[in-house]
Amino acid sequence: MNKTVKKVLVILAGIVVMFVAILIYHIITVKPVEYENANIQVSRIDFDSTIDSLQAKQICADLRTIKGLTSDSIIVKRNVVVYFHNNSMTNSEKVYNELMRKTDYKAKRYVVPAHLANKAVCPIDQNSFSYKLFKTVNQFFN
C-alpha cells in the first residue's frame, strides 16, 4: 500500500512539474498581440421610437453606404443602433449627420457623459490577487 501511494504521488508531482514547465515556456515564448484594428471605435445612436424590422433594414443599408463603417458590425436593438467605425476615417458626429441627411430619422447621437468619459472600463479587479500575480509574472518574463 505504501509503495502504491508513493508511486501515485510521484506521478502526480511529475504531471504538475510538466504543466508548470509548459506554462513557463508558453509565457516566455508568447509575444503581446498587436491589433490591426486599433482604430476601430464603437458608437451609438438612440432613436425616439422602437425600430421595426423594415426600419432596421433601411437603417443598416443607409449606414453601410457611409465610408469608414465596418459593414458587418451594425447592431439594431429596440430603439438603439450600435455600429463600429474606423476613427481615422470618420467620427460618430459625421456618421450621425450623414445618416440624418439620407432619411430624416428622429434620433440623437449618444455622447458619453463627462463623468464616465475618463472612467476605467477594465472589468478585472486590479486589486485582486490573481491580477497582481499575472501582472508580476508577465513583467518578469517581458
PDB file of C-alpha atoms in Angstrom:
ATOM      1  CA  MET A   1       0.000   0.000   0.000  1.00  0.00           C
ATOM      2  CA  ASN A   2       2.797   2.401   0.905  1.00  0.00           C
ATOM      3  CA  LYS A   3       4.588   1.744  -2.422  1.00  0.00           C
ATOM      4  CA  THR A   4       1.407   2.420  -4.387  1.00  0.00           C
ATOM      5  CA  VAL A   5       0.799   5.753  -2.613  1.00  0.00           C
ATOM      6  CA  LYS A   6       4.399   6.798  -3.299  1.00  0.00           C
ATOM      7  CA  LYS A   7       4.050   5.898  -6.989  1.00  0.00           C
ATOM      8  CA  VAL A   8       0.812   7.890  -7.299  1.00  0.00           C
ATOM      9  CA  LEU A   9       2.373  10.900  -5.544  1.00  0.00           C
ATOM     10  CA  VAL A  10       5.474  10.750  -7.773  1.00  0.00           C
ATOM     11  CA  ILE A  11       3.305  10.532 -10.901  1.00  0.00           C
ATOM     12  CA  LEU A  12       1.132  13.457  -9.748  1.00  0.00           C
ATOM     13  CA  ALA A  13       4.222  15.524  -8.905  1.00  0.00           C
ATOM     14  CA  GLY A  14       5.639  14.745 -12.357  1.00  0.00           C
ATOM     15  CA  ILE A  15       2.436  15.853 -14.029  1.00  0.00           C
ATOM     16  CA  VAL A  16       2.390  19.103 -12.015  1.00  0.00           C
ATOM     17  CA  VAL A  17       6.050  19.810 -12.897  1.00  0.00           C
ATOM     18  CA  MET A  18       5.311  19.130 -16.564  1.00  0.00           C
ATOM     19  CA  PHE A  19       2.320  21.533 -16.568  1.00  0.00           C
ATOM     20  CA  VAL A  20       4.328  24.244 -14.809  1.00  0.00           C
ATOM     21  CA  ALA A  21       7.151  23.821 -17.355  1.00  0.00           C
ATOM     22  CA  ILE A  22       4.674  24.109 -20.234  1.00  0.00           C
ATOM     23  CA  LEU A  23       3.128  27.218 -18.656  1.00  0.00           C
ATOM     24  CA  ILE A  24       6.534  28.881 -18.183  1.00  0.00           C
ATOM     25  CA  TYR A  25       7.552  28.008 -21.757  1.00  0.00           C
ATOM     26  CA  HIS A  26       4.289  29.474 -23.045  1.00  0.00           C
ATOM     27  CA  ILE A  27       4.713  32.694 -21.048  1.00  0.00           C
ATOM     28  CA  ILE A  28       8.288  33.110 -22.280  1.00  0.00           C
ATOM     29  CA  THR A  29       7.583  32.472 -25.958  1.00  0.00           C
ATOM     30  CA  VAL A  30       4.254  34.266 -26.467  1.00  0.00           C
ATOM     31  CA  LYS A  31       4.552  37.839 -27.680  1.00  0.00           C
ATOM     32  CA  PRO A  32       1.958  40.536 -26.979  1.00  0.00           C
ATOM     33  CA  VAL A  33      -0.786  40.783 -29.577  1.00  0.00           C
ATOM     34  CA  GLU A  34      -0.642  43.731 -31.942  1.00  0.00           C
ATOM     35  CA  TYR A  35      -4.116  44.598 -33.162  1.00  0.00           C
ATOM     36  CA  GLU A  36      -4.579  45.653 -36.754  1.00  0.00           C
ATOM     37  CA  ASN A  37      -7.884  47.302 -35.906  1.00  0.00           C
ATOM     38  CA  ALA A  38      -6.573  49.676 -33.240  1.00  0.00           C
ATOM     39  CA  ASN A  39      -8.571  52.485 -34.854  1.00  0.00           C
ATOM     40  CA  ILE A  40     -11.949  50.769 -34.554  1.00  0.00           C
ATOM     41  CA  GLN A  41     -14.376  52.598 -32.278  1.00  0.00           C
ATOM     42  CA  VAL A  42     -17.916  51.799 -31.187  1.00  0.00           C
ATOM     43  CA  SER A  43     -20.653  54.445 -31.332  1.00  0.00           C
ATOM     44  CA  ARG A  44     -24.358  54.578 -30.720  1.00  0.00           C
ATOM     45  CA  ILE A  45     -27.452  56.381 -31.991  1.00  0.00           C
ATOM     46  CA  ASP A  46     -30.637  56.472 -29.884  1.00  0.00           C
ATOM     47  CA  PHE A  47     -33.945  56.592 -31.748  1.00  0.00           C
ATOM     48  CA  ASP A  48     -37.066  58.183 -30.265  1.00  0.00           C
ATOM     49  CA  SER A  49     -39.300  55.220 -31.095  1.00  0.00           C
ATOM     50  CA  THR A  50     -38.904  51.458 -31.313  1.00  0.00           C
ATOM     51  CA  ILE A  51     -37.344  50.321 -34.583  1.00  0.00           C
ATOM     52  CA  ASP A  52     -39.291  47.674 -36.510  1.00  0.00           C
ATOM     53  CA  SER A  53     -37.651  45.166 -38.862  1.00  0.00           C
ATOM     54  CA  LEU A  54     -38.240  47.244 -42.003  1.00  0.00           C
ATOM     55  CA  GLN A  55     -36.738  50.350 -40.424  1.00  0.00           C
ATOM     56  CA  ALA A  56     -33.822  48.268 -39.132  1.00  0.00           C
ATOM     57  CA  LYS A  57     -33.036  47.039 -42.649  1.00  0.00           C
ATOM     58  CA  GLN A  58     -33.245  50.583 -44.017  1.00  0.00           C
ATOM     59  CA  ILE A  59     -31.002  51.967 -41.263  1.00  0.00           C
ATOM     60  CA  CYS A  60     -28.438  49.207 -41.841  1.00  0.00           C
ATOM     61  CA  ALA A  61     -28.495  49.842 -45.589  1.00  0.00           C
ATOM     62  CA  ASP A  62     -28.026  53.583 -45.024  1.00  0.00           C
ATOM     63  CA  LEU A  63     -25.190  53.022 -42.558  1.00  0.00           C
ATOM     64  CA  ARG A  64     -23.380  50.599 -44.888  1.00  0.00           C
ATOM     65  CA  THR A  65     -23.108  53.329 -47.509  1.00  0.00           C
ATOM     66  CA  ILE A  66     -21.173  55.600 -45.140  1.00  0.00           C
ATOM     67  CA  LYS A  67     -17.423  55.436 -45.641  1.00  0.00           C
ATOM     68  CA  GLY A  68     -15.428  54.295 -42.610  1.00  0.00           C
ATOM     69  CA  LEU A  69     -18.038  51.956 -41.111  1.00  0.00           C
ATOM     70  CA  THR A  70     -17.344  48.257 -40.883  1.00  0.00           C
ATOM     71  CA  SER A  71     -20.381  46.905 -42.688  1.00  0.00           C
ATOM     72  CA  ASP A  72     -20.704  43.640 -40.772  1.00  0.00           C
ATOM     73  CA  SER A  73     -20.854  45.236 -37.330  1.00  0.00           C
ATOM     74  CA  ILE A  74     -24.127  47.131 -37.110  1.00  0.00           C
ATOM     75  CA  ILE A  75     -26.383  46.085 -34.236  1.00  0.00           C
ATOM     76  CA  VAL A  76     -30.013  47.214 -34.115  1.00  0.00           C
ATOM     77  CA  LYS A  77     -31.966  46.556 -30.901  1.00  0.00           C
ATOM     78  CA  ARG A  78     -35.244  48.184 -29.861  1.00  0.00           C
ATOM     79  CA  ASN A  79     -34.520  51.894 -30.260  1.00  0.00           C
ATOM     80  CA  VAL A  80     -30.724  51.817 -30.337  1.00  0.00           C
ATOM     81  CA  VAL A  81     -28.247  51.318 -33.179  1.00  0.00           C
ATOM     82  CA  VAL A  82     -24.668  50.422 -32.299  1.00  0.00           C
ATOM     83  CA  TYR A  83     -22.040  50.475 -35.026  1.00  0.00           C
ATOM     84  CA  PHE A  84     -18.278  50.241 -35.367  1.00  0.00           C
ATOM     85  CA  HIS A  85     -16.271  52.735 -37.371  1.00  0.00           C
ATOM     86  CA  ASN A  86     -12.661  53.481 -38.194  1.00  0.00           C
ATOM     87  CA  ASN A  87     -11.898  56.659 -36.255  1.00  0.00           C
ATOM     88  CA  SER A  88      -9.023  57.543 -38.578  1.00  0.00           C
ATOM     89  CA  MET A  89     -11.551  57.865 -41.431  1.00  0.00           C
ATOM     90  CA  THR A  90     -14.645  59.249 -39.717  1.00  0.00           C
ATOM     91  CA  ASN A  91     -16.170  60.007 -36.335  1.00  0.00           C
ATOM     92  CA  SER A  92     -19.566  59.451 -34.739  1.00  0.00           C
ATOM     93  CA  GLU A  93     -20.723  63.008 -35.419  1.00  0.00           C
ATOM     94  CA  LYS A  94     -20.011  62.734 -39.154  1.00  0.00           C
ATOM     95  CA  VAL A  95     -21.740  59.340 -39.305  1.00  0.00           C
ATOM     96  CA  TYR A  96     -24.788  60.703 -37.470  1.00  0.00           C
ATOM     97  CA  ASN A  97     -25.011  63.782 -39.718  1.00  0.00           C
ATOM     98  CA  GLU A  98     -24.673  61.699 -42.877  1.00  0.00           C
ATOM     99  CA  LEU A  99     -27.323  59.225 -41.693  1.00  0.00           C
ATOM    100  CA  MET A 100     -29.727  62.078 -40.914  1.00  0.00           C
ATOM    101  CA  ARG A 101     -29.133  63.525 -44.414  1.00  0.00           C
ATOM    102  CA  LYS A 102     -30.145  60.226 -46.027  1.00  0.00           C
ATOM    103  CA  THR A 103     -33.506  59.970 -44.243  1.00  0.00           C
ATOM    104  CA  ASP A 104     -34.955  62.221 -41.586  1.00  0.00           C
ATOM    105  CA  TYR A 105     -34.837  59.809 -38.660  1.00  0.00           C
ATOM    106  CA  LYS A 106     -35.982  61.001 -35.265  1.00  0.00           C
ATOM    107  CA  ALA A 107     -32.831  60.168 -33.367  1.00  0.00           C
ATOM    108  CA  LYS A 108     -29.964  61.626 -31.419  1.00  0.00           C
ATOM    109  CA  ARG A 109     -26.305  60.727 -31.208  1.00  0.00           C
ATOM    110  CA  TYR A 110     -25.299  59.168 -27.897  1.00  0.00           C
ATOM    111  CA  VAL A 111     -22.488  61.079 -26.210  1.00  0.00           C
ATOM    112  CA  VAL A 112     -20.802  59.585 -23.169  1.00  0.00           C
ATOM    113  CA  PRO A 113     -21.462  61.755 -20.090  1.00  0.00           C
ATOM    114  CA  ALA A 114     -18.449  63.695 -18.819  1.00  0.00           C
ATOM    115  CA  HIS A 115     -18.326  61.803 -15.512  1.00  0.00           C
ATOM    116  CA  LEU A 116     -17.957  58.493 -17.413  1.00  0.00           C
ATOM    117  CA  ALA A 117     -15.644  59.674 -20.198  1.00  0.00           C
ATOM    118  CA  ASN A 118     -12.391  59.142 -18.299  1.00  0.00           C
ATOM    119  CA  LYS A 119     -13.528  56.223 -16.149  1.00  0.00           C
ATOM    120  CA  ALA A 120     -11.558  52.976 -16.449  1.00  0.00           C
ATOM    121  CA  VAL A 121     -13.542  50.259 -18.203  1.00  0.00           C
ATOM    122  CA  CYS A 122     -11.418  47.215 -17.407  1.00  0.00           C
ATOM    123  CA  PRO A 123     -13.711  44.517 -15.950  1.00  0.00           C
ATOM    124  CA  ILE A 124     -10.863  42.927 -13.949  1.00  0.00           C
ATOM    125  CA  ASP A 125     -10.484  43.888 -10.310  1.00  0.00           C
ATOM    126  CA  GLN A 126      -6.992  45.365 -10.307  1.00  0.00           C
ATOM    127  CA  ASN A 127      -6.665  44.795  -6.564  1.00  0.00           C
ATOM    128  CA  SER A 128      -7.287  41.051  -6.813  1.00  0.00           C
ATOM    129  CA  PHE A 129      -4.559  38.513  -6.092  1.00  0.00           C
ATOM    130  CA  SER A 130      -4.897  36.811  -9.491  1.00  0.00           C
ATOM    131  CA  TYR A 131      -4.474  40.122 -11.363  1.00  0.00           C
ATOM    132  CA  LYS A 132      -1.392  41.059  -9.323  1.00  0.00           C
ATOM    133  CA  LEU A 133       0.116  37.573  -9.772  1.00  0.00           C
ATOM    134  CA  PHE A 134      -0.445  37.625 -13.543  1.00  0.00           C
ATOM    135  CA  LYS A 135       0.975  41.131 -13.823  1.00  0.00           C
ATOM    136  CA  THR A 136       4.083  40.163 -11.818  1.00  0.00           C
ATOM    137  CA  VAL A 137       4.712  37.011 -13.867  1.00  0.00           C
ATOM    138  CA  ASN A 138       4.121  38.920 -17.112  1.00  0.00           C
ATOM    139  CA  GLN A 139       6.552  41.703 -16.109  1.00  0.00           C
ATOM    140  CA  PHE A 140       9.152  39.144 -15.068  1.00  0.00           C
ATOM    141  CA  PHE A 141       9.222  37.471 -18.482  1.00  0.00           C
ATOM    142  CA  ASN A 142       8.806  40.628 -20.554  1.00  0.00           C
TER     143      ASN A 142
END
